[in-house]
Structure formats: C-alpha cells, structure tokens
Amino acid sequence: MLKVTNLHASVDGKEILKGITLEVKPGEVHAIMGPNGSGKSTLSNVIAGRDGYEVTAGSVEYLGKDLLELEAEERACEGIFLAFQYPVEIPGVSNMAMLKAAMNSIRKYHGQDEIKAGDFLKLIRQKADLVEMKHEFLKRAVNEGFSGGEKKRNEILQMAMLEPKLALLDETDSGLDIDALKIVSHGVNALRSPERSMVLVTHYQRLLDYIVPDYVHVLANGQIVKSGDKSLALELEAKGYSWIEGIDDNQTTAAQAS
Amino acid sequence: MITANENQSWVNAHAGVALPGADVAWLNEQRAAALAQFEKVGLPGVRDEDWRYTNLRALKSNDYALNSASVLNVELAETTNPRLVFVDGHLDVAASTGLSDSVTSLKDSLAIVEGAFGSTLPIEPHGFTALNTAYAHDGYVVNLTPNQVLDGVLEVVFVSQSANAVSHTRNIIIAQANTQCTIIERHIGAQGSVYLNNIITEIVAGDNAHIDHYKIQQESDDAFHMGGVFINQASNSQVKNHNIALSGLVTRNDIYCNLLGPGAHMEMNGLVVGKGRQHIDNHTEVNHAVPNCTSDEYYKTVLDDHSRSVFRGRIIVAQDAQLTNADQQNNNLLLSKNAEADCKPQLEIYADDVKCSHGATVGQLDPTSLFYLKSRGINAESANALLTFAFANEVIERIKVDRVREELTQILAGELLSGLEELI
Amino acid sequence: MSAPLVDEKNKDLKELVKREYKEGFVTDIESDTFEPGLDEDVIRRISAKKEEPEFMLEYRLKAFRRWLKMPEPDWAHIDYPKIDFQAIAYFSAPKEMPQLDSLDQVDPKLLETYAKLGIPLEEQKMMNNVAVDAVFDSVSVRTTFRETLSKAGVIFMPISEALQECPELVKQYLGSVVPTQDNYYAALNAAVFSDGSFVYIPKGVRCPMELSTYFRINEMNTGQFERTLIIAEEGSYVSYLEGCTAPQRDENQLHAAVVELVAHKDAEIKYSTVQNWYPGDENGKGGIYNFVTKRGLCKGDNSKISWTQVETGSAITWKYPSCVLQGDNSVGEFYSVALTHNKQQADTGTKMIHMGKNTSSTIISKGISAGHGHNTYRGLVKILKGADNARNFSQCDSLLMGDRCGAHTFPYMEVQNPSANLEHEATTSKISEDQLFYLKQRGLGEEAAVSMIVNGFCKDVFRELPMEFAVEAQKLLEVSLEGAVG
C-alpha cells in the first residue's frame, strides 16, 4: 500500500527526515513513536502533501503511484486521510457542509455521482454515534469552539465518513483524558479492516493499549532507529526514550573507539 | 504679544525673540521650512479631519508671550534621583541634577542633534508642530552611545509658572545601538494659570535600543497642552510610551511611531482621567513600514462632569510589511451625562500576511461586579469608585518601573477614590 | 508554512477559470437620449418629459443650485480621475415606451434583456412571491404583480408614476430623510433623478411578497440617477430587494442613487442589495462609479430598519446605508459583504445615529480584498444626549487575498450619553495556510477550499438575505473571486 524509501525532507532548509524507509501493507496498523522533535509529524505531513516541506531525496510510493507527484487534495481523493494533531477551526463553515463537499469532491474524482442528501444525513448521524458525538455538533462550524477532545472525535468522525485506504493519525491521543481516549480508540478500531491501513503517530504508549498495532517503529533524529512488534512500545514505556537513544549513543561511541 | 486668532500675529509675536543656534545653517533651514508650513496651514480648526472633535476657540482667544529664561519659583518635592527642571520651557540649571555628557540641554547640544532634530516628524506637520520647529528654544537631549545604559530613571519636570507664557520645547532622545534608558516627563503648572505648553519629544531608537518613556500631564486646569511624541525605531528596538493625562483644559497629544527595522516592537499605553470641562485629544499612529514588527496599544478613558475625550488610533501596515502583528484597544467609561467620548480607530492595511485587530468600547461599569461588591456590604458610591479605579488602574499596572507605578496608583487613587484609598 | 497562497504553479488554473462579466452585454434598442451636459434647461426638460407637478421642478432646481455650490467630496479612501459632469447624458429611455398595463406592449428586446439577466418579467415565470420593478437606464419598464399588491393596499410603482398618482404622498416624504443639501451626490440626484421605485405599505399590512427592483444601465455615456422611496406605515412590514447590472464598457459610467426609507411606529423595513454593476476589467479599465446615498429613518417607536448588502461590482463604490434611530426602542441593522478584486475600490459602511431611548444597532461588515482591490469600511455610531440606554455592536472583519490589495477600517464612535454601551471589534487577516491544507486534505481543490472559507467568513451576512438572494450572492462571490487564488 505505502512504500517509503530513504525519504529525506526539510523545512525552511533544515533537514528533519534523514532517510526513512517504511512499508505498510493493506490492513496493517503501524505505530510510529518517538520523542518530541524526532520528525514524527513531519513524516505524516509529507505523506499528506502539506506545503512547506521539501523532499530532498527518496521516494514515496502509494498503491503503485508516485505519491509525491500528487497535490494534497489528490492524495486525499486517492484515499489518504490525515487526522490532524491540531485540527483547524473554520468559522462559518458547518461540519456537515464541509464533509458533504469533501465526500462529493472525492466521489467526483472517482467518477461517481454526488451522494443524495438523505443518504448523507443518515450516514453522518450513524457515524456521529460511533464517536459519541451529539448531532447538534454536526451543524456547528468546523471545530469552532470545540474542546480538545471534541476536535479529536470530530477527526475520527471525518475519517469514518471519508473511508480512507490509509489513515495517518497524528498524535490523536494528545490532550485526551482517559474517557475521550476510549471513545476515540473505539472509533478507530471500528474502522480497522483488512483493506485499510493505519499509521499512528504518538509520543506515548498509552494509545497503543487501546489501538493495538501490528508494528512499532521508533523514530529519533529523523530516522527509524528501531522496529518491532507491540512489545517494543511497552519496553519503551518502561525504559524511556533515552534507552533507545542510549543504545544509539553507545553505538556511536563504540564506533568512534574502534 | 499675540492677538487672538490670526496666524500672522502668531508669527509676529515671536519676531525678535533670540533663539539658540542663529548661525547654524541646518537649523535655520528647518526653521524657515517650518515657518513656511505654518503660514500654509495655520493653526488647525474643526474643519481639519484630524481636529474635528477639538475646538481651539478658547486657546486662540488668549494672548501668549514667549519668555526668555525663568527661574523656578515653586517648590518641588525632594528627590534623590537625577532630575532636570525646565521653567516655562527653559532649563533651570541651578534647580537641575543629573546633567552629564549624555544628558544635556538642547541649547548646548545643537551639534549632537543635527540629523536627529526633525527626523521623526510627519512630512506635513500641523500648525503647532510647525511652530515648535520654527521657535524651538530649549529642551532636554539624551544621547546614548552604543551599549550605553542610562542608570536608574531620569526625571524631567516641565513647570509652567508664568501666566500667558507660551513655550515651544523640543526634546530629543538619541539612543544608539543596544542602549537603554527610562525617562519620565512631568508637566505641571500653577493652578488657575493660563498658558500654552507646545512641546515635542523626538525619539530615535537605534538597533536593539530599549526605551521606556513616560509622560505624566498634570497641567493647570486652565492650561493648553499641545504635545507630540514622535518616534523612529530601528531593528529589534523596543519603545514603550506611557501617556497619562490627568488635567489641563485642552490637551492634544500626537504620538506617532515609525517602525523602520524588522523586529521592532512598540507599546503604547494611555490613560485619560477627565473631569470639569477638560478636553483631551490623543492621536496615535503606528506605521508598520517593514516586516516582522509588532505593536500593542492600550488606551483607557474615564470621563466625568463635562469632560470630553477624543481618541484617534491609526495603524498603517505598508505593502511589504508582512508578518506584522498589531493590536489596539480603546475602552471608555462615561461617568456623567454631560461627558462625551469620541473614538476613531483606524486600520490601513496594504500587506496580506498580517494579524491586525482593534477593539473599542464605550460603556459603564459591569453591573454584575457592582452587585457583587454591594452584596459584600460596600455601598453603591464606594463600589462605583472602586470599579472605576480598577478600570483605570489596568493601564497603570502595565508600567514596569515600580516607583512610577506606585506613584501613579496613588495619584489615581487620589483622583478616583477620594476618601476610600484604604480600600486598595 | 511560508508557501504563498497565490502560487506560481496554479497560474494555469487562473487561465482556466478566468471568466467574463456575464451581464456585460449591450441591448441594441432605440433610445431617446439627451445630449450630454447639465444645466437648468436639462433639468426643466427632464421634469417636462415626466410631466411632473410644479413642486418637483422647483425641488429639482433648488437642488441643482445647491449642487453647483458644493465641493466634490474627497475624503473617501478611493482614487479616480475627476468626473466630467458635462460629459454625461442625464436622461435616456427606450424610444417605444410600453404601456405598463400589458406585457405585450413592452419591446421584446427589453424582455429579452431581463430574461438574459435571469429576471423574467412575465409573471407566470417569476420567482415565487417576488414582485419586480425593472428600471432600464432612466425609466421603469415594467412592474409585476401590481394587481396582487394593490389588493393588499400596497403601492409599488415607478416613482415617476407615483408623482402622477399620489403626488401628495411623494411630496410629503421625498427629501425628508436625505435632504437635497445632504451631500454632493444626493444633491445631484435630487436635481436629475429620472426614475426609481416607490413603495407604500399601509398601516398594519404585512407586504404579501418580496418587492424587488432590477436596475440596468444600458446606454453609453449615460448616468443613472434613480430615486427610491419606501414608506412603511404603523405596524407594517416589507422586504425589498435590489439588484444592479450594466454592460461592459471601456469608459466609466456614473450611478448616483438616493434611497430613502421611513419606518413608522412598529414598522419594519428590510432592504437587501446585491450590487453587481460592471466592475471594470483586470486593468481597471471601465466600470461603474457607484456613489449612492441610502438612509432609513426609524421614525416611530419600536420600528426597525435592516440593510443587507452584497457588493461585488462597480469600479468605485461609495456608499453608507444608514439608520436614524429616532423612535424609542427602534433598531437599526447593517450587514455587508464587500468584495474588491482586480483594481476595484470600495469605501462603504454605515451610520447609526441614535436619538431615541433604548435604541440598538448592529453592524456586521465583511470586507474581502483580492488582486489590487482596496476595501474600506467607514462607519459612524453616534449616540446623542437623549438616547438613553443605547446599544451598539460592531464587527468589521477583513480578509486579504494576495499581497497587492488593501483593507482599511475607519470606524467613528461619538458618544454623548453615559448609559450607552458600544462595542467595536475589527480584525484583518488572510486565509490561513492551515485552513487551506485542512480542506485540501479532506479532498477539496484549492478553489473550492477558498470559496468555502470565504463563504464561511460571510455567513453572518448571507443569512440575513432572503433565500433566493442568498444563493445568488454566494454564487456571485464565487464567480467574482475566480482567478483571485490561481
């Protein structure tokens, strides 16, 4: 599904990603963990196609296509969904209006007709229930005046509506209390399927108690320094990031000594 | 003597007065140009957009004379801080302390101020500014060489003690790179005395200069105060102007700031406490000429009796001044049915990547807060006074120099909390 | 991030969406047009053409003499070459004037013109429940649904006709809200206005349908000077809509209208405008100079006047729909979206004059500047001494698109009563990169994303428009912004 090869990317001339290689197959859930500033959010933004990130080397292949050639909205239409770490407020634009426009834009891209108003309404109510969101929120402006937890739930609602093939969840757990975390995780788990892949970007292992990943990668200083299964996350939690970085340091020291 | 309401007579009245630097070519050039400007525009009237709310009839109906040097005949409170004393616009050396290489009088510093003098003024100054340039006779000059820090607080007291005196004082602060100073200007006058204090302070802030400038106006209740503070700021400089107007019959302040180097920051704080028949007109202007500058303006007005205040706050963001961040707040509290507040915020924005906002309110004390205080057993009058004080004191609280802040809090308490000072 | 909104890579998109002003056609119709020029004789001829009562001629001449002595205002934040008032023709009418009682007698070319504009004048094809008065150059060509309206006692007719049929009513109110000497353009209008709409809603009547006037300038070198007068008697209600278009011409044309509203006790007038005069081309060539005086008087207690405007056209817009809140508890509202693109300039806003007790006013102004457009909000909220407990809330937001446009805000507040409560907020910002990326990530293209954000920005104003107009306004905004982001 997604094949990232030796990806280098920089922001404002500063290199953030220094050679990332990662393959995600259909149905797999990968967790990318790492300390602040390790490049986690940069990776998801580069995959989603945000302006201001310059890819200096490497490639990203998605469903056999060169992803880096596509505009952000084309990537979205191709089934890539980014759940934002900081969902954006858009005054005056209702949640429903935005989602309907997005759905129809994606349908049009695939040569499908617009969704019928009645079907849309039914669908969005059903999905709102999934993330336990009150229906009145659907009519409110996108994320405006939402609490942190409500914003994150709204992201999952949008994901449920747009049914992406590859979902990137950027620090979806940050700022959530335990109840909100359970609701969000429940929503995400309900969307797991053999065709849908997910990449969870997180600082803490806590999220992975609820959304159990198939693979865990540790990102440090713009590179994946360790990969493993979910037990790696637990080990990290127990020993802290310095454990990984410590190994890294020791290796460097050892290399220098020899 | 000046006869009323005739521009030419204003000029004639100054003829024959000996001004410093009569042989200094650049100064003479500026004076001649200013005189030509004055002859062109004359004294402003309500037909001028910038003066539409300020009637100068009372000012124009008096005669004024420009005095030569005067000697202080009132007693000032003792102070251990350096303090310059100007009497009717002339430095009284005997009464002053703190004069140094860096702190001098304009008369003695013409060579130092060449280039700075007049450099901050608007291109088309109004009549009072033009007169000030044409007849500037004295003022203080602070000249800081790179990395110089002027220790403590320099206080400058302007005393108007002669009836019907007019003074055209020009102060100049030249703060070169990485300098720092705190200067307080106080304006006081003999109660009941009529005079015209036409005073301008120019501030030239070099790279990374930090200047805290205070202007505390406590003129006679019958006096006219025409003030200008004109500021040019280079990169990363920080200038804070605090403008506290507490008395005077008609006060006008033009506070103009040009942000000319990236990273410059301007802060303007203002407080007007009007009573009696006072008229206070504050015109501020922040000109964001280059990218990445910030400005923060906070003006509050409390008006009682027949007083009237005018606030004009203009923010200009030039075409290439991207990433500007400018904010302006103006809040007015009317305590009397005969008071009037006129307020004219203006945003002129020619760049797109900016964040600018202004807010203005005119209103009363919050009824919920009033009720809260009353329910705690405080009578209505005291509750009103307390909340009014709290409203005004928010400006004072932005003052960083403890001594000044505490003093102004006391003055404000005296103005607004008579008999209730123990409550704060 | 720092990537610019207006992006090189989208230049071809710009080409793709570049669109002509769709209403820019000219109707080839024989006209009776005066020679350009203005003097007392021209005014006498206009009045004679209209067979006006004597008082009107006097009214016009008095205004003209005033106008001659008035200076042209120059305080607005707009820049344009001096107007040569002698180069303008002050009257133009289709030669074959229709009898207004039957559609058959209307020149088919005129019907075609309005049909092209999407305003069929045949009643069976009309939008439900909207009566239309169509003004072509200087005269009204057709007013629909007159019968239905007259059953309700509502008078809706061209003002020239009202001067024949109910001259006393017109005489009583004409100039009562906007006196002839009010300002330069109002004086000019009083001297030369040729037609416009007259509306009278009797006591206690809720006007059974929306009333609407479509103004069309067709003839070259012609100025349009229409005059609208709406009177709502005690306890009545009317919603009035106004739309304007003009052909695409290289020279500038002057439009100087006056609108007066009078709301008596407990009456409500809702006045909506979608202004789409030809804006000129992308180099600023051509376009309408729109100098308009609109003012409503809330004369009676509990009366209400609400202005809603969507201004996307005109090369120059100079217009301040205002409310004089004379009656106690009266309410004034102003909702505005003004868009300037290419080289358009708009200086627009409102005046709320509070005179009565417990009066309240609301101002919501949304300015959008794109290209080289300059957009200025200018407003006055004045609380007079007797206006106890006056309330005002003003919100003026500006949205900038591109680094060569400007947004300016000049509010004035004058408060002479201590019980007043005024709150004014203004912000200026650009569409954030974050918002754009968010919407793109959900699958929307750049144009769709921008359009959605802009519509959201204007929502508080659009929802004040009658449904049909809201849809039209939204589309108009979309079309006017095309190319602004590419």
PDB file of C-alpha atoms in Angstrom, chain A residues 31-147:
ATOM      1  CA  ALA A  31       2.746   2.878  15.247  1.00  0.00           C
ATOM      2  CA  ILE A  32       5.488   5.435  14.938  1.00  0.00           C
ATOM      3  CA  MET A  33       6.802   6.556  18.278  1.00  0.00           C
ATOM      4  CA  GLY A  34       9.449   8.987  19.157  1.00  0.00           C
ATOM      5  CA  PRO A  35      10.392  11.887  21.363  1.00  0.00           C
ATOM      6  CA  ASN A  36       9.429  15.473  20.557  1.00  0.00           C
ATOM      7  CA  GLY A  37      11.239  16.851  17.561  1.00  0.00           C
ATOM      8  CA  SER A  38      12.086  13.446  16.172  1.00  0.00           C
ATOM      9  CA  GLY A  39      10.231  14.145  12.917  1.00  0.00           C
ATOM     10  CA  LYS A  40       7.005  12.187  13.558  1.00  0.00           C
ATOM     11  CA  SER A  41       4.624  14.948  12.499  1.00  0.00           C
ATOM     12  CA  THR A  42       6.851  15.878   9.570  1.00  0.00           C
ATOM     13  CA  LEU A  43       6.511  12.356   8.235  1.00  0.00           C
ATOM     14  CA  SER A  44       2.707  12.449   8.277  1.00  0.00           C
ATOM     15  CA  ASN A  45       2.638  15.967   6.801  1.00  0.00           C
ATOM     16  CA  VAL A  46       4.963  14.956   3.982  1.00  0.00           C
ATOM     17  CA  ILE A  47       2.812  11.937   3.169  1.00  0.00           C
ATOM     18  CA  ALA A  48      -0.348  14.104   3.221  1.00  0.00           C
ATOM     19  CA  GLY A  49       1.309  16.703   0.982  1.00  0.00           C
ATOM     20  CA  ARG A  50       1.473  19.812   3.099  1.00  0.00           C
ATOM     21  CA  ASP A  51       3.169  22.857   1.556  1.00  0.00           C
ATOM     22  CA  GLY A  52       6.441  23.989   3.018  1.00  0.00           C
ATOM     23  CA  TYR A  53       8.022  20.534   3.312  1.00  0.00           C
ATOM     24  CA  GLU A  54      10.723  19.916   0.778  1.00  0.00           C
ATOM     25  CA  VAL A  55      11.536  16.358  -0.140  1.00  0.00           C
ATOM     26  CA  THR A  56      15.243  16.330  -0.933  1.00  0.00           C
ATOM     27  CA  ALA A  57      15.729  12.631  -1.572  1.00  0.00           C
ATOM     28  CA  GLY A  58      13.922   9.298  -1.578  1.00  0.00           C
ATOM     29  CA  SER A  59      10.503   8.244  -2.748  1.00  0.00           C
ATOM     30  CA  VAL A  60       7.005   7.546  -1.520  1.00  0.00           C
ATOM     31  CA  GLU A  61       5.001   5.003  -3.444  1.00  0.00           C
ATOM     32  CA  TYR A  62       1.312   4.602  -2.723  1.00  0.00           C
ATOM     33  CA  LEU A  63      -0.816   1.965  -4.457  1.00  0.00           C
ATOM     34  CA  GLY A  64       1.814   1.815  -7.150  1.00  0.00           C
ATOM     35  CA  LYS A  65       1.743   5.590  -7.765  1.00  0.00           C
ATOM     36  CA  ASP A  66       4.409   8.181  -7.088  1.00  0.00           C
ATOM     37  CA  LEU A  67       2.683   9.944  -4.221  1.00  0.00           C
ATOM     38  CA  LEU A  68       4.998  12.937  -4.243  1.00  0.00           C
ATOM     39  CA  GLU A  69       3.720  13.917  -7.675  1.00  0.00           C
ATOM     40  CA  LEU A  70       0.185  14.459  -6.367  1.00  0.00           C
ATOM     41  CA  GLU A  71      -1.388  17.585  -4.862  1.00  0.00           C
ATOM     42  CA  ALA A  72      -2.691  17.365  -1.303  1.00  0.00           C
ATOM     43  CA  GLU A  73      -6.302  17.146  -2.450  1.00  0.00           C
ATOM     44  CA  GLU A  74      -5.461  14.425  -4.985  1.00  0.00           C
ATOM     45  CA  ARG A  75      -3.838  12.381  -2.247  1.00  0.00           C
ATOM     46  CA  ALA A  76      -6.992  12.813  -0.186  1.00  0.00           C
ATOM     47  CA  CYS A  77      -9.083  11.669  -3.127  1.00  0.00           C
ATOM     48  CA  GLU A  78      -6.784   8.664  -3.529  1.00  0.00           C
ATOM     49  CA  GLY A  79      -7.702   7.625  -0.006  1.00  0.00           C
ATOM     50  CA  ILE A  80      -5.127   9.182   2.271  1.00  0.00           C
ATOM     51  CA  PHE A  81      -6.571  10.711   5.409  1.00  0.00           C
ATOM     52  CA  LEU A  82      -4.662  12.703   7.974  1.00  0.00           C
ATOM     53  CA  ALA A  83      -6.173  13.143  11.400  1.00  0.00           C
ATOM     54  CA  PHE A  84      -4.580  16.409  12.466  1.00  0.00           C
ATOM     55  CA  GLN A  85      -2.692  16.879  15.686  1.00  0.00           C
ATOM     56  CA  TYR A  86      -4.209  20.365  15.879  1.00  0.00           C
ATOM     57  CA  PRO A  87      -7.497  20.309  13.956  1.00  0.00           C
ATOM     58  CA  VAL A  88      -8.158  23.660  12.316  1.00  0.00           C
ATOM     59  CA  GLU A  89     -11.139  25.902  13.051  1.00  0.00           C
ATOM     60  CA  ILE A  90     -13.050  27.222  10.052  1.00  0.00           C
ATOM     61  CA  PRO A  91     -15.546  29.882  11.137  1.00  0.00           C
ATOM     62  CA  GLY A  92     -18.889  29.948   9.378  1.00  0.00           C
ATOM     63  CA  VAL A  93     -18.436  26.601   7.616  1.00  0.00           C
ATOM     64  CA  SER A  94     -20.563  23.880   9.163  1.00  0.00           C
ATOM     65  CA  ASN A  95     -19.162  20.444   9.803  1.00  0.00           C
ATOM     66  CA  MET A  96     -21.855  18.943   7.608  1.00  0.00           C
ATOM     67  CA  ALA A  97     -21.299  21.324   4.713  1.00  0.00           C
ATOM     68  CA  MET A  98     -17.579  20.669   4.774  1.00  0.00           C
ATOM     69  CA  LEU A  99     -17.940  16.893   4.926  1.00  0.00           C
ATOM     70  CA  LYS A 100     -20.525  16.826   2.183  1.00  0.00           C
ATOM     71  CA  ALA A 101     -18.328  18.924  -0.087  1.00  0.00           C
ATOM     72  CA  ALA A 102     -15.366  16.680   0.702  1.00  0.00           C
ATOM     73  CA  MET A 103     -17.310  13.469   0.062  1.00  0.00           C
ATOM     74  CA  ASN A 104     -18.649  14.757  -3.222  1.00  0.00           C
ATOM     75  CA  SER A 105     -15.263  16.001  -4.292  1.00  0.00           C
ATOM     76  CA  ILE A 106     -13.807  12.544  -3.679  1.00  0.00           C
ATOM     77  CA  ARG A 107     -16.739  10.836  -5.417  1.00  0.00           C
ATOM     78  CA  LYS A 108     -16.338  13.114  -8.403  1.00  0.00           C
ATOM     79  CA  TYR A 109     -12.647  12.228  -8.564  1.00  0.00           C
ATOM     80  CA  HIS A 110     -13.672   8.595  -8.898  1.00  0.00           C
ATOM     81  CA  GLY A 111     -16.348   9.399 -11.468  1.00  0.00           C
ATOM     82  CA  GLN A 112     -19.207   8.754  -9.064  1.00  0.00           C
ATOM     83  CA  ASP A 113     -22.399  10.766  -8.655  1.00  0.00           C
ATOM     84  CA  GLU A 114     -22.927  13.077  -5.726  1.00  0.00           C
ATOM     85  CA  ILE A 115     -24.328  11.494  -2.610  1.00  0.00           C
ATOM     86  CA  LYS A 116     -28.046  12.003  -2.056  1.00  0.00           C
ATOM     87  CA  ALA A 117     -28.889  14.447   0.700  1.00  0.00           C
ATOM     88  CA  GLY A 118     -30.938  11.881   2.588  1.00  0.00           C
ATOM     89  CA  ASP A 119     -28.258   9.198   2.390  1.00  0.00           C
ATOM     90  CA  PHE A 120     -25.650  11.647   3.563  1.00  0.00           C
ATOM     91  CA  LEU A 121     -27.713  12.647   6.559  1.00  0.00           C
ATOM     92  CA  LYS A 122     -28.323   9.057   7.531  1.00  0.00           C
ATOM     93  CA  LEU A 123     -24.666   8.191   7.192  1.00  0.00           C
ATOM     94  CA  ILE A 124     -23.341  11.129   9.147  1.00  0.00           C
ATOM     95  CA  ARG A 125     -25.724  10.515  12.025  1.00  0.00           C
ATOM     96  CA  GLN A 126     -24.706   6.919  12.172  1.00  0.00           C
ATOM     97  CA  LYS A 127     -21.020   7.808  12.191  1.00  0.00           C
ATOM     98  CA  ALA A 128     -21.549  10.534  14.759  1.00  0.00           C
ATOM     99  CA  ASP A 129     -22.994   7.906  17.073  1.00  0.00           C
ATOM    100  CA  LEU A 130     -19.882   5.837  16.561  1.00  0.00           C
ATOM    101  CA  VAL A 131     -17.729   8.555  18.111  1.00  0.00           C
ATOM    102  CA  GLU A 132     -20.478   9.545  20.548  1.00  0.00           C
ATOM    103  CA  MET A 133     -20.793  12.991  19.091  1.00  0.00           C
ATOM    104  CA  LYS A 134     -24.022  14.897  19.660  1.00  0.00           C
ATOM    105  CA  HIS A 135     -25.839  15.568  16.416  1.00  0.00           C
ATOM    106  CA  GLU A 136     -26.020  19.287  17.120  1.00  0.00           C
ATOM    107  CA  PHE A 137     -22.244  19.395  16.697  1.00  0.00           C
ATOM    108  CA  LEU A 138     -22.688  18.487  13.055  1.00  0.00           C
ATOM    109  CA  LYS A 139     -24.316  21.826  12.357  1.00  0.00           C
ATOM    110  CA  ARG A 140     -21.674  23.833  14.169  1.00  0.00           C
ATOM    111  CA  ALA A 141     -18.771  25.442  12.352  1.00  0.00           C
ATOM    112  CA  VAL A 142     -15.834  23.113  11.814  1.00  0.00           C
ATOM    113  CA  ASN A 143     -14.045  22.683  15.140  1.00  0.00           C
ATOM    114  CA  GLU A 144     -15.029  26.176  16.248  1.00  0.00           C
ATOM    115  CA  GLY A 145     -15.475  26.288  19.989  1.00  0.00           C
ATOM    116  CA  PHE A 146     -14.858  22.533  20.247  1.00  0.00           C
ATOM    117  CA  SER A 147     -12.905  21.265  23.218  1.00  0.00           C
TER     118      SER A 147
END
